[in-house]
Short mmCIF file of C-alpha atoms in Angstrom, two decimals:
data_model
loop_
_atom_site.label_atom_id
_atom_site.label_comp_id
_atom_site.label_asym_id
_atom_site.label_seq_id
_atom_site.Cartn_x
_atom_site.Cartn_y
_atom_site.Cartn_z
CA MET A 35 -25.09 9.99 43.72
CA ALA A 36 -23.74 9.96 47.23
CA ASN A 37 -22.57 6.44 46.50
CA ASN A 38 -20.86 7.54 43.14
CA SER A 39 -19.11 10.43 44.89
CA GLN A 40 -18.01 8.17 47.74
CA ASN A 41 -16.49 5.78 45.02
CA LEU A 42 -14.62 8.60 43.32
CA TYR A 43 -13.33 9.75 46.60
CA THR A 44 -12.17 6.44 47.43
CA GLN A 45 -10.32 6.01 43.96
CA LYS A 46 -8.75 9.44 44.41
CA LYS A 47 -7.39 8.46 47.97
CA LYS A 48 -6.08 5.35 46.02
CA MET A 49 -4.21 7.69 43.60
CA ASP A 50 -2.75 9.41 46.33
CA LEU A 51 -0.34 6.31 46.10
CA VAL A 52 2.09 5.91 43.25
CA PRO A 53 0.59 3.16 40.99
CA PRO A 54 2.62 0.36 40.20
CA SER A 55 4.25 -0.26 36.50
CA ILE A 56 3.33 -3.47 34.80
CA SER A 57 4.76 -4.88 31.67
CA LEU A 58 2.61 -6.49 29.08
CA GLU A 59 5.14 -8.12 26.99
CA GLY A 60 4.91 -11.92 27.06
CA LEU A 61 1.78 -11.67 29.31
CA THR A 62 -0.35 -14.49 29.78
CA PHE A 63 -4.15 -13.41 29.27
CA ASP A 64 -6.70 -13.85 31.82
CA SER A 65 -9.82 -14.94 30.33
CA ALA A 66 -11.76 -14.04 33.50
CA ALA A 67 -10.42 -10.79 33.23
CA LEU A 68 -10.96 -10.22 29.70
CA GLU A 69 -14.53 -10.81 30.11
CA LYS A 70 -14.92 -8.10 32.44
CA ILE A 71 -14.00 -5.30 29.82
CA SER A 72 -15.46 -5.34 26.22
CA ALA A 73 -13.31 -4.77 23.35
CA GLY A 74 -14.83 -1.44 22.47
CA LEU A 75 -14.13 -0.10 25.83
CA ALA A 76 -10.68 -1.28 25.79
CA TYR A 77 -10.01 0.29 22.42
CA ARG A 78 -11.65 3.53 23.28
CA ASN A 79 -9.72 4.06 26.52
CA LYS A 80 -6.72 2.27 26.01
CA VAL A 81 -6.96 0.01 29.01
CA PHE A 82 -6.21 -3.83 29.28
CA PRO A 83 -7.56 -6.04 31.98
CA VAL A 84 -4.46 -7.94 33.35
CA ARG A 85 -5.86 -10.25 36.03
CA LEU A 86 -8.63 -11.10 38.17
CA GLU A 87 -8.31 -12.22 41.82
CA GLU A 88 -11.02 -12.09 44.27
CA ASN A 89 -13.33 -9.64 42.52
CA ILE A 90 -10.00 -7.25 42.17
CA LEU A 91 -9.51 -6.59 38.47
CA THR A 92 -5.73 -5.29 37.55
CA VAL A 93 -6.00 -2.95 34.70
CA ALA A 94 -3.35 -1.54 32.69
CA MET A 95 -3.72 2.29 31.92
CA ALA A 96 -1.75 4.58 30.05
CA ASP A 97 -3.00 7.42 32.84
CA PRO A 98 -3.67 5.29 36.03
CA HIS A 99 -4.65 8.74 37.77
CA ASP A 100 -7.76 8.99 35.69
CA VAL A 101 -10.39 8.39 38.40
CA ILE A 102 -13.32 9.07 36.11
CA LEU A 103 -12.52 6.17 33.67
CA ILE A 104 -11.54 3.96 36.79
CA ASP A 105 -14.90 4.40 38.26
CA GLU A 106 -16.52 3.90 34.67
CA ILE A 107 -14.44 0.27 34.73
CA ARG A 108 -15.71 -0.31 38.15
CA LEU A 109 -19.33 0.06 37.04
CA VAL A 110 -19.15 -1.99 34.14
CA SER A 111 -17.26 -4.76 35.30
CA ASN A 112 -18.62 -4.78 38.99
CA CYS A 113 -15.14 -5.22 40.19
CA GLU A 114 -12.73 -3.22 42.59
CA ILE A 115 -10.06 -1.83 40.30
CA GLU A 116 -6.56 -1.76 40.90
CA PRO A 117 -5.16 0.46 38.20
CA ALA A 118 -1.22 -0.02 36.95
CA PHE A 119 0.51 2.07 34.80
CA SER A 120 1.77 0.79 31.36
CA ASP A 121 3.14 2.34 28.09
CA GLU A 122 0.15 2.98 25.53
CA ASP A 123 1.69 1.25 22.55
CA ASP A 124 2.06 -1.99 24.47
CA ILE A 125 -1.53 -1.60 25.69
CA GLU A 126 -2.53 -1.46 22.38
CA SER A 127 -0.49 -4.36 21.19
CA ALA A 128 -1.93 -6.59 23.92
CA ILE A 129 -5.47 -5.36 22.92
CA ILE A 130 -5.02 -6.48 19.60
CA GLU A 131 -3.43 -9.66 20.46
CA ALA A 132 -6.21 -10.52 23.00
CA TYR A 133 -9.43 -9.24 21.41
CA GLY A 134 -8.43 -9.71 17.90
CA LYS A 135 -9.13 -7.39 15.06
CA THR A 136 -9.48 -3.72 16.40
CA ALA A 137 -11.94 -1.77 13.98
CA GLY A 138 -14.36 -4.92 13.84
CA ALA A 139 -14.14 -5.11 17.78
CA ILE A 140 -14.80 -1.34 18.20
CA LEU A 141 -17.77 -1.21 15.84
CA SER A 142 -19.32 -4.46 17.50
CA GLU A 143 -20.25 -2.13 20.37
CA GLY A 144 -22.26 0.49 18.25
CA ILE A 145 -22.10 3.94 18.03
CA ARG A 146 -23.31 6.73 20.29
CA GLY A 147 -26.47 8.54 19.60
CA PRO A 148 -27.01 12.34 20.47
CA ALA A 149 -27.82 11.89 23.96
CA GLY A 150 -24.84 9.62 24.65
CA THR A 151 -26.83 6.24 24.34
CA VAL A 152 -25.96 3.49 21.87
CA SER A 153 -27.88 3.82 18.52
CA THR A 154 -27.95 1.75 15.42
CA ILE A 155 -27.19 4.01 12.45
CA GLN A 156 -28.90 2.34 9.45
CA ARG A 157 -28.21 3.61 5.52
CA GLU A 158 -30.51 6.73 6.05
CA THR A 159 -29.55 10.37 6.03
CA ILE A 160 -27.74 11.99 9.03
CA GLY A 161 -30.80 13.86 9.92
CA ASP A 162 -32.89 10.96 10.55
CA PHE A 163 -31.27 10.23 13.87
CA GLY A 164 -30.59 13.97 14.77
CA ILE A 165 -26.70 13.38 14.19
CA SER A 166 -24.84 16.18 12.34
CA GLU A 167 -21.66 15.46 10.55
CA GLN A 168 -20.08 17.27 13.37
CA ASP A 169 -21.49 14.88 15.78
CA LEU A 170 -20.46 11.87 13.68
CA LEU A 171 -16.99 13.11 13.42
CA GLN A 172 -16.79 13.60 17.46
CA ASP A 173 -18.43 10.19 18.09
CA PRO A 174 -15.65 8.30 19.82
CA THR A 175 -16.72 4.81 18.61
CA VAL A 176 -17.08 5.06 14.88
CA VAL A 177 -14.44 7.53 14.26
CA HIS A 178 -11.82 5.56 16.44
CA ALA A 179 -12.94 2.56 14.57
CA VAL A 180 -11.97 4.11 11.09
CA ASP A 181 -8.78 5.45 12.62
CA GLN A 182 -7.80 2.18 14.18
CA MET A 183 -8.80 0.39 10.60
CA ILE A 184 -6.28 2.66 9.17
CA ILE A 185 -3.54 2.02 12.02
CA ASP A 186 -4.04 -1.77 11.49
CA ALA A 187 -3.69 -1.84 7.76
CA VAL A 188 -0.50 0.18 7.88
CA ARG A 189 0.89 -1.91 10.69
CA VAL A 190 0.72 -5.00 8.54
CA GLY A 191 2.01 -3.24 5.38
CA ALA A 192 -1.13 -2.87 3.56
CA SER A 193 -1.29 -1.01 0.25
CA ASP A 194 -5.19 -0.71 0.20
CA ILE A 195 -8.07 -0.99 2.46
CA HIS A 196 -11.54 -2.06 0.86
CA ILE A 197 -14.78 -1.43 2.36
CA GLU A 198 -17.51 -3.10 0.43
CA PRO A 199 -21.11 -3.42 1.12
CA PHE A 200 -22.96 -6.71 0.49
CA PRO A 201 -26.83 -7.89 1.44
CA GLY A 202 -26.43 -8.27 5.11
CA LYS A 203 -22.78 -7.61 5.76
CA VAL A 204 -19.90 -5.38 5.24
CA LYS A 205 -16.75 -6.90 3.87
CA VAL A 206 -13.43 -5.13 5.01
CA ARG A 207 -10.20 -6.54 3.19
CA TYR A 208 -6.54 -5.34 3.29
CA ARG A 209 -4.30 -5.61 0.31
CA VAL A 210 -1.16 -7.07 1.78
CA ASP A 211 1.92 -7.66 -0.46
CA GLY A 212 -0.50 -7.47 -3.52
CA VAL A 213 -2.88 -10.28 -2.15
CA LEU A 214 -6.29 -9.28 -0.59
CA GLU A 215 -7.08 -10.52 3.03
CA GLU A 216 -10.50 -10.44 4.47
CA GLN A 217 -10.63 -8.78 8.14
CA ALA A 218 -13.14 -9.33 10.73
CA PRO A 219 -16.25 -7.43 9.61
CA PRO A 220 -18.00 -4.59 11.45
CA PRO A 221 -21.78 -5.03 12.03
CA SER A 222 -23.72 -4.35 8.53
CA GLN A 223 -25.82 -1.64 10.02
CA LEU A 224 -22.86 0.55 10.50
CA GLN A 225 -21.71 0.58 6.78
CA TRP A 226 -23.09 3.83 6.37
CA ALA A 227 -21.62 5.42 9.58
CA ILE A 228 -18.11 4.02 8.38
CA THR A 229 -18.45 5.39 4.86
CA SER A 230 -19.68 8.77 5.92
CA VAL A 231 -16.90 9.10 8.50
CA VAL A 232 -14.19 8.25 5.79
CA LYS A 233 -16.00 10.78 3.35
CA ILE A 234 -15.87 13.67 5.82
CA MET A 235 -12.30 12.89 6.80
CA ALA A 236 -11.51 13.04 3.15
CA ASP A 237 -13.62 16.39 2.56
CA MET A 238 -15.87 14.66 0.27
CA ASN A 239 -19.51 15.41 -0.06
CA VAL A 240 -21.50 13.10 2.53
CA ALA A 241 -24.90 13.57 1.04
CA GLU A 242 -23.75 12.54 -2.57
CA ARG A 243 -24.17 8.83 -3.04
CA ARG A 244 -24.89 8.45 -6.50
CA ARG A 245 -21.73 9.54 -8.27
CA PRO A 246 -18.23 8.34 -7.62
CA GLN A 247 -15.99 10.64 -5.59
CA ASP A 248 -12.23 11.15 -4.81
CA GLY A 249 -10.65 12.51 -2.03
CA LYS A 250 -7.34 12.64 0.09
CA ILE A 251 -6.56 12.25 3.92
CA ALA A 252 -3.63 12.96 5.49
CA LYS A 253 -2.64 11.42 8.84
CA GLU A 254 0.16 11.34 11.50
CA ILE A 255 0.05 7.89 13.28
CA ARG A 256 1.79 8.47 16.81
CA SER A 257 1.65 4.79 17.63
CA LEU A 258 3.81 3.80 14.88
CA GLY A 259 6.56 6.25 15.62
CA ASN A 260 4.85 9.47 14.28
CA ARG A 261 4.44 8.23 10.77
CA GLN A 262 3.33 10.44 8.07
CA ILE A 263 0.60 8.60 5.87
CA ASP A 264 -1.49 9.83 3.14
CA LEU A 265 -4.30 8.29 1.90
CA ARG A 266 -6.24 8.17 -1.53
CA VAL A 267 -9.95 7.97 -1.28
CA SER A 268 -12.03 6.57 -3.80
CA THR A 269 -15.84 5.85 -3.45
CA VAL A 270 -18.29 4.00 -6.04
CA PRO A 271 -22.11 3.76 -5.87
CA THR A 272 -23.02 -0.17 -6.04
CA ILE A 273 -26.57 -1.67 -5.52
CA HIS A 274 -26.02 -2.35 -1.98
CA GLY A 275 -24.39 1.08 -1.00
CA GLU A 276 -21.09 2.88 -1.69
CA SER A 277 -17.86 0.84 -1.99
CA VAL A 278 -14.94 2.63 -0.61
CA VAL A 279 -11.17 1.99 -1.28
CA LEU A 280 -8.35 3.70 0.55
CA ARG A 281 -4.92 3.63 -1.18
CA ILE A 282 -2.15 3.99 1.60
CA LEU A 283 0.47 6.25 0.55
CA ASP A 284 3.34 5.76 3.05
CA LYS A 285 6.12 8.30 2.79
CA GLN A 286 8.52 5.75 3.98
CA SER A 287 8.04 3.68 0.88
CA ILE A 288 9.98 6.50 -1.16
CA SER A 289 13.14 6.32 0.88
CA TYR A 290 14.03 3.16 -1.55
CA GLY A 291 16.86 3.64 -4.08
CA LEU A 292 17.17 1.50 -7.26
CA LYS A 293 19.21 -0.91 -5.48
CA GLU A 294 16.55 -1.61 -2.78
CA LEU A 295 13.96 -2.26 -5.01
CA GLY A 296 15.37 -5.54 -6.06
CA MET A 297 17.39 -5.12 -9.32
CA MET A 298 20.25 -7.33 -9.86
CA ASP A 299 23.73 -6.10 -10.56
CA ASP A 300 23.74 -6.59 -14.45
CA ASN A 301 20.24 -4.99 -14.57
CA LEU A 302 20.95 -2.05 -12.32
CA ASP A 303 24.20 -1.14 -14.35
CA GLN A 304 22.11 -1.24 -17.36
CA PHE A 305 19.51 0.93 -15.77
CA HIS A 306 22.19 3.58 -14.24
CA GLU A 307 23.28 4.05 -17.87
CA MET A 308 19.88 4.70 -19.27
CA ILE A 309 18.96 7.45 -16.59
CA ARG A 310 22.08 9.20 -17.10
CA LYS A 311 21.35 9.77 -20.69
CA PRO A 312 21.27 13.56 -21.63
CA HIS A 313 17.83 13.20 -23.60
CA GLY A 314 15.27 10.55 -24.66
CA ILE A 315 12.53 8.74 -23.14
CA ILE A 316 12.77 6.07 -20.50
CA LEU A 317 9.64 3.96 -19.97
CA ALA A 318 8.21 1.87 -16.83
CA THR A 319 5.84 -0.63 -17.76
CA GLY A 320 3.52 -3.23 -16.04
CA PRO A 321 -0.16 -3.65 -14.43
CA THR A 322 -1.41 -1.40 -11.90
CA GLY A 323 0.08 -1.78 -8.58
CA SER A 324 3.33 -3.26 -9.96
CA GLY A 325 5.56 -0.44 -8.57
CA LYS A 326 6.09 1.70 -11.50
CA THR A 327 5.63 4.99 -9.71
CA THR A 328 8.16 3.87 -7.06
CA THR A 329 10.69 2.93 -9.65
CA LEU A 330 10.32 6.31 -11.60
CA TYR A 331 10.42 8.31 -8.09
CA ALA A 332 13.67 5.85 -7.47
CA CYS A 333 15.15 7.17 -10.84
CA LEU A 334 14.61 10.83 -9.79
CA LYS A 335 16.09 10.78 -6.49
CA ASP A 336 19.07 9.10 -8.28
CA ILE A 337 19.64 11.83 -10.63
CA ASN A 338 18.55 14.83 -8.45
CA THR A 339 21.30 17.13 -7.86
CA PRO A 340 21.50 20.94 -7.23
CA GLU A 341 22.66 21.08 -11.06
CA VAL A 342 19.69 19.61 -12.35
CA LYS A 343 16.13 20.90 -12.62
CA ILE A 344 13.40 18.22 -12.47
CA ILE A 345 9.66 18.93 -12.99
CA THR A 346 6.78 16.19 -13.02
CA VAL A 347 3.21 16.16 -14.13
CA GLU A 348 1.35 13.47 -12.31
CA ASP A 349 -2.49 12.18 -11.87
CA PRO A 350 -2.22 12.51 -8.77
CA VAL A 351 0.90 13.46 -6.98
CA GLU A 352 1.48 10.62 -4.72
CA TYR A 353 4.33 11.61 -2.80
CA GLU A 354 6.15 14.85 -2.19
CA LEU A 355 9.79 14.65 -3.46
CA GLU A 356 12.48 17.13 -2.00
CA GLY A 357 13.85 19.62 -4.30
CA ILE A 358 11.44 18.58 -7.28
CA ASN A 359 8.67 20.52 -8.85
CA GLN A 360 5.60 18.46 -8.71
CA MET A 361 2.42 19.50 -10.87
CA GLN A 362 -1.10 17.67 -10.57
CA VAL A 363 -3.18 16.85 -13.42
CA ASN A 364 -6.65 18.48 -13.20
CA PRO A 365 -9.22 17.90 -16.09
CA ALA A 366 -11.77 20.04 -15.03
CA ILE A 367 -9.64 22.95 -15.66
CA ASP A 368 -8.11 21.51 -18.58
CA VAL A 369 -4.79 20.82 -17.01
CA THR A 370 -3.84 17.42 -18.63
CA PHE A 371 -0.68 15.57 -19.07
CA ALA A 372 -0.24 16.95 -22.47
CA SER A 373 -1.05 20.50 -21.77
CA GLY A 374 0.80 20.29 -18.36
CA LEU A 375 3.93 19.22 -20.19
CA ARG A 376 3.69 21.78 -22.75
CA HIS A 377 3.84 24.36 -20.03
CA ILE A 378 6.30 23.06 -18.06
CA LEU A 379 8.94 22.94 -20.97
CA ARG A 380 8.85 26.61 -20.66
CA GLN A 381 10.05 26.11 -17.19
CA ASP A 382 13.69 25.43 -18.42
CA PRO A 383 13.88 21.68 -16.88
CA ASP A 384 16.54 19.23 -17.30
CA LYS A 385 14.50 16.15 -16.74
CA VAL A 386 10.75 15.64 -16.88
CA LEU A 387 8.39 12.81 -15.37
CA ILE A 388 5.05 12.20 -17.09
CA GLY A 389 2.92 9.90 -14.83
CA GLU A 390 1.62 8.07 -17.59
CA ILE A 391 1.51 8.23 -21.61
CA ARG A 392 -2.24 7.54 -22.18
CA ASP A 393 -2.82 9.01 -25.62
CA TYR A 394 -1.38 10.21 -28.88
CA GLU A 395 -1.17 13.78 -27.74
CA THR A 396 0.72 12.92 -24.46
CA ALA A 397 3.01 10.87 -26.64
CA GLU A 398 3.61 13.52 -29.24
CA MET A 399 4.38 16.08 -26.37
CA ALA A 400 6.84 13.53 -24.81
CA ILE A 401 8.71 13.09 -28.05
CA HIS A 402 8.94 16.68 -28.58
CA ALA A 403 10.40 17.25 -25.13
CA SER A 404 13.10 14.45 -25.70
CA LEU A 405 14.03 15.86 -29.29
CA THR A 406 14.56 19.29 -27.64
CA GLY A 407 17.02 17.90 -25.17
CA HIS A 408 14.96 16.88 -22.50
CA LEU A 409 15.36 13.15 -20.47
CA VAL A 410 11.62 12.12 -20.20
CA PHE A 411 10.51 9.36 -17.71
CA SER A 412 6.92 7.95 -18.07
CA SER A 413 4.93 4.88 -17.63
CA LEU A 414 2.83 2.62 -19.96
CA HIS A 415 0.27 -0.10 -19.33
CA THR A 416 2.06 -3.07 -21.35
CA ASN A 417 2.75 -6.78 -20.23
CA ASP A 418 6.47 -6.76 -21.19
CA ALA A 419 9.12 -4.25 -21.93
CA PRO A 420 9.40 -4.74 -25.72
CA SER A 421 5.61 -4.31 -26.14
CA ALA A 422 6.25 -0.73 -25.05
CA VAL A 423 7.15 -0.05 -28.85
CA THR A 424 4.30 -1.52 -30.60
CA ARG A 425 1.96 0.22 -27.85
CA LEU A 426 3.08 3.52 -29.08
CA ILE A 427 2.95 2.38 -32.81
CA ASP A 428 -0.62 1.62 -31.89
CA MET A 429 -1.09 5.06 -30.47
CA LYS A 430 -0.17 6.44 -34.01
CA VAL A 431 3.18 7.55 -33.15
CA GLU A 432 5.46 7.51 -36.08
CA PRO A 433 8.20 4.35 -35.88
CA TYR A 434 11.14 6.81 -36.79
CA LEU A 435 10.18 9.11 -33.54
CA ILE A 436 10.12 6.05 -31.50
CA ALA A 437 13.43 4.60 -32.73
CA SER A 438 15.10 8.10 -32.29
CA THR A 439 13.70 8.97 -29.00
CA VAL A 440 13.19 5.81 -26.79
CA GLU A 441 16.19 4.77 -24.95
CA GLY A 442 14.96 1.92 -22.69
CA VAL A 443 12.00 0.24 -21.16
CA VAL A 444 11.90 -1.49 -17.77
CA ALA A 445 8.94 -4.11 -17.23
CA GLN A 446 8.41 -4.96 -13.82
CA ARG A 447 6.23 -7.03 -11.32
CA LEU A 448 6.41 -7.10 -7.31
CA ALA A 449 6.83 -10.48 -6.00
CA ARG A 450 6.19 -11.32 -2.21
CA ARG A 451 9.44 -12.14 -0.34
CA VAL A 452 9.43 -15.49 1.30
CA CYS A 453 9.54 -15.01 5.34
CA SER A 454 13.20 -15.35 6.43
CA TYR A 455 12.05 -16.79 9.94
CA CYS A 456 10.01 -19.82 8.60
CA ASN A 457 11.05 -20.60 5.01
CA GLU A 458 11.93 -24.07 4.13
CA MET A 459 14.59 -25.16 1.61
CA TYR A 460 14.17 -27.94 -0.70
CA HIS A 461 15.57 -29.63 -3.55
CA PRO A 462 13.51 -28.50 -6.78
CA SER A 463 12.66 -31.26 -9.68
CA VAL A 464 13.83 -31.30 -12.92
CA GLU A 465 10.69 -30.06 -14.39
CA THR A 466 10.55 -27.28 -12.21
CA VAL A 467 14.01 -25.82 -13.09
CA GLN A 468 12.93 -26.49 -16.87
CA GLU A 469 9.94 -24.27 -16.41
CA MET A 470 11.54 -21.65 -14.71
CA ALA A 471 15.21 -21.46 -16.51
CA GLY A 472 13.64 -22.75 -19.93
CA ASP A 473 16.56 -25.25 -20.47
CA SER A 474 15.53 -28.57 -21.50
CA ASN A 475 19.17 -29.88 -20.83
CA THR A 476 19.23 -28.82 -17.48
CA ASP A 477 21.60 -30.72 -14.97
CA ILE A 478 20.51 -30.17 -11.50
CA SER A 479 23.25 -29.96 -8.80
CA PRO A 480 22.52 -32.21 -5.88
CA ASP A 481 23.52 -29.15 -3.84
CA LEU A 482 20.69 -26.79 -5.44
CA VAL A 483 18.38 -25.65 -2.77
CA ILE A 484 15.45 -23.13 -3.20
CA PRO A 485 12.95 -21.73 -0.68
CA ARG A 486 9.27 -22.02 -0.25
CA ALA A 487 6.71 -20.72 2.16
CA VAL A 488 5.60 -22.08 5.37
CA GLY A 489 3.99 -19.68 7.54
CA CYS A 490 4.71 -18.62 11.34
CA LYS A 491 3.80 -15.69 13.81
CA GLU A 492 6.29 -13.36 12.35
CA CYS A 493 4.53 -13.33 8.79
CA SER A 494 1.23 -13.91 10.28
CA GLY A 495 0.91 -17.34 8.53
CA ARG A 496 1.30 -16.10 5.25
CA GLY A 497 4.74 -17.40 4.39
CA TYR A 498 5.52 -14.19 3.05
CA LYS A 499 6.79 -10.61 4.25
CA GLY A 500 7.39 -7.87 2.03
CA ARG A 501 7.71 -7.65 -1.74
CA ILE A 502 10.75 -7.67 -4.31
CA GLY A 503 10.89 -6.40 -7.57
CA LEU A 504 11.13 -8.64 -10.92
CA PHE A 505 12.63 -6.81 -13.66
CA GLU A 506 12.97 -6.74 -17.39
CA VAL A 507 15.42 -4.26 -18.80
CA PHE A 508 15.02 -3.65 -22.55
CA MET A 509 17.68 -1.25 -24.07
CA MET A 510 17.33 -0.17 -27.52
CA ASN A 511 20.09 -0.96 -29.87
CA GLU A 512 20.58 -0.63 -33.90
CA GLU A 513 18.79 -3.75 -34.32
CA ILE A 514 15.97 -3.16 -32.39
CA ARG A 515 15.63 0.52 -33.77
CA ASP A 516 15.60 -0.92 -37.34
CA LEU A 517 12.93 -3.46 -36.40
CA ALA A 518 10.74 -0.70 -35.03
CA LEU A 519 11.14 1.20 -38.33
CA GLU A 520 10.05 -2.02 -40.01
CA HIS A 521 6.96 -2.05 -37.71
CA ALA A 522 8.26 -5.41 -36.19
CA SER A 523 5.78 -7.33 -33.96
CA SER A 524 6.23 -7.42 -30.27
CA SER A 525 7.51 -11.16 -30.48
CA GLN A 526 10.12 -10.08 -33.08
CA LEU A 527 11.42 -7.34 -30.96
CA ARG A 528 11.61 -9.57 -28.00
CA ARG A 529 13.63 -12.29 -29.69
CA ALA A 530 16.17 -9.22 -30.71
CA ALA A 531 16.21 -8.23 -27.11
CA PHE A 532 17.02 -11.66 -25.92
CA ARG A 533 19.74 -11.71 -28.41
CA SER A 534 21.33 -8.71 -26.95
CA GLY A 535 20.94 -10.10 -23.41
CA MET A 536 17.75 -9.18 -21.90
CA ARG A 537 16.62 -11.26 -19.26
CA SER A 538 12.77 -12.16 -19.18
CA LEU A 539 10.76 -11.27 -15.84
CA ARG A 540 10.41 -15.15 -15.27
CA GLU A 541 14.36 -15.55 -15.63
CA ASP A 542 14.91 -12.50 -13.28
CA GLY A 543 12.55 -14.25 -10.75
CA TRP A 544 14.64 -17.57 -11.06
CA GLN A 545 17.45 -15.53 -10.00
CA LYS A 546 15.64 -13.91 -7.18
CA ILE A 547 14.45 -17.55 -6.29
CA LEU A 548 18.17 -19.02 -6.19
CA SER A 549 19.07 -16.01 -4.04
CA GLY A 550 16.51 -17.02 -1.58
CA TYR A 551 14.15 -13.97 -1.99
CA THR A 552 11.20 -15.49 -3.22
CA THR A 553 9.42 -18.89 -4.44
CA VAL A 554 8.75 -20.56 -7.65
CA GLU A 555 4.82 -20.27 -6.80
CA GLU A 556 4.94 -16.32 -6.58
CA VAL A 557 7.20 -16.24 -9.97
CA LEU A 558 4.89 -18.59 -11.71
CA ARG A 559 1.77 -16.52 -10.52
CA LEU A 560 3.09 -13.31 -11.81
CA THR A 561 4.82 -14.16 -15.09
CA GLN A 562 3.55 -15.35 -18.42
CA ASP A 563 4.27 -19.05 -19.74
CA ASP A 564 5.23 -17.75 -23.19
CA GLU A 565 8.05 -15.50 -21.83
CA LEU A 566 11.09 -17.94 -22.64
CA ILE A 567 10.86 -17.35 -26.29
CA THR A 568 13.59 -19.04 -28.09
CA GLU A 569 15.25 -18.45 -31.26
CA GLY A 570 13.31 -19.54 -34.05
CA THR A 571 9.90 -19.31 -32.11
CA VAL A 572 7.21 -17.83 -34.00
#
């Protein structure tokens, strides 16, 4: 005890001097110094070992006057400590680069038990280790690991975090630009602890593991410029434990307008014409995760003025939009899309957003709203834009009602943007151009070059960074309305749309390729082989 007191006194005397500042940018890491401080200790305390010289370890710290922490590092490393000041964000970046993926590194250290010792938490009840929910939330290791997992995902632009239990391991994956990427896994014995912390943060029932649950987390990430993040949490019981998915709802993403989504000028002009109609129905279609909600929100932002009242019915409300009344579906108390829409029409709105048309009742209410003078925005799950008409007919909506209310449909996909730092330009083959443009008589200019993905540090070796929309804008006209009245098939509607100038998703993708935004491989991955329907095709 006397020795410890002497060490603290010695450190305090050193602190009477102004500690030096140190820049970590472009620093060459000292492997001997890194071995002296574990990943878990570095992450928990935001410290970074800079260099080791004759048993003197220089440590970058956000608070170089923390003598207790300095003494802890001295005891762990068995070195004399020379503290230096560095910015906390710079320290965190250096830690990530030197030690690797943060959450896995933190959790590999284990978590503290009730007496402060390191314990291994198995898939048992909290009480088996004498650890309460409050204890678990206050444990610096596992809570910080979950926090860091979220920060890592937001930093790389992930839309989802998947935490999946398997025999003998836990798999952590981030969905980045629509593609899942596996991360460094935490120890399998900590799967229960991770899941429990996430559920506590999302205000879910930790003891309930047999039923699926949903929750929500709101976070402010200071290290990313006080970024406001909402996370929608879903848990599902599996045979090896609970699978957890966190959908990241980044409020920065709703700052985009229609132009920023990637619409070409001709499509953008058509779409602006549609959303400025006084009444009718405008639909966004595409698979889950194709950006339908973002497009619909961009529409609302575009038309949101003090003279217009807009109300939405959503499941759930993903982002809060300034100046717009938003209502959340709650089936437990009989608040559905249809019943919610029925009530909000009494609120004297001008424009209405229904999150999704799922059944006849909701479709009927949407049509009623449009016939009574409202402009209605909604989404459907169809593969292309013309199929929205046949999908509504399949829901038993009368064709004459579809013909008289639907003004237009936009189908979309999200393609990865090719990295602007490392993409390589090349001359495409005749076969490639014919596959993309659908013209068997295509003459390729010797000057035609298009990008392909390579991979570099800026894009973390992916070859892609960010996403851009591919759009198919389908506007109703007299020919298409007549075909709808005749119960025409989606292929007949599609051919009529091409005759009126509609560009398919693949053709729009080809325009994005020619503009240098994405690659042939991305567009082929997202679009159907049969999109380029020519006149006379059955």
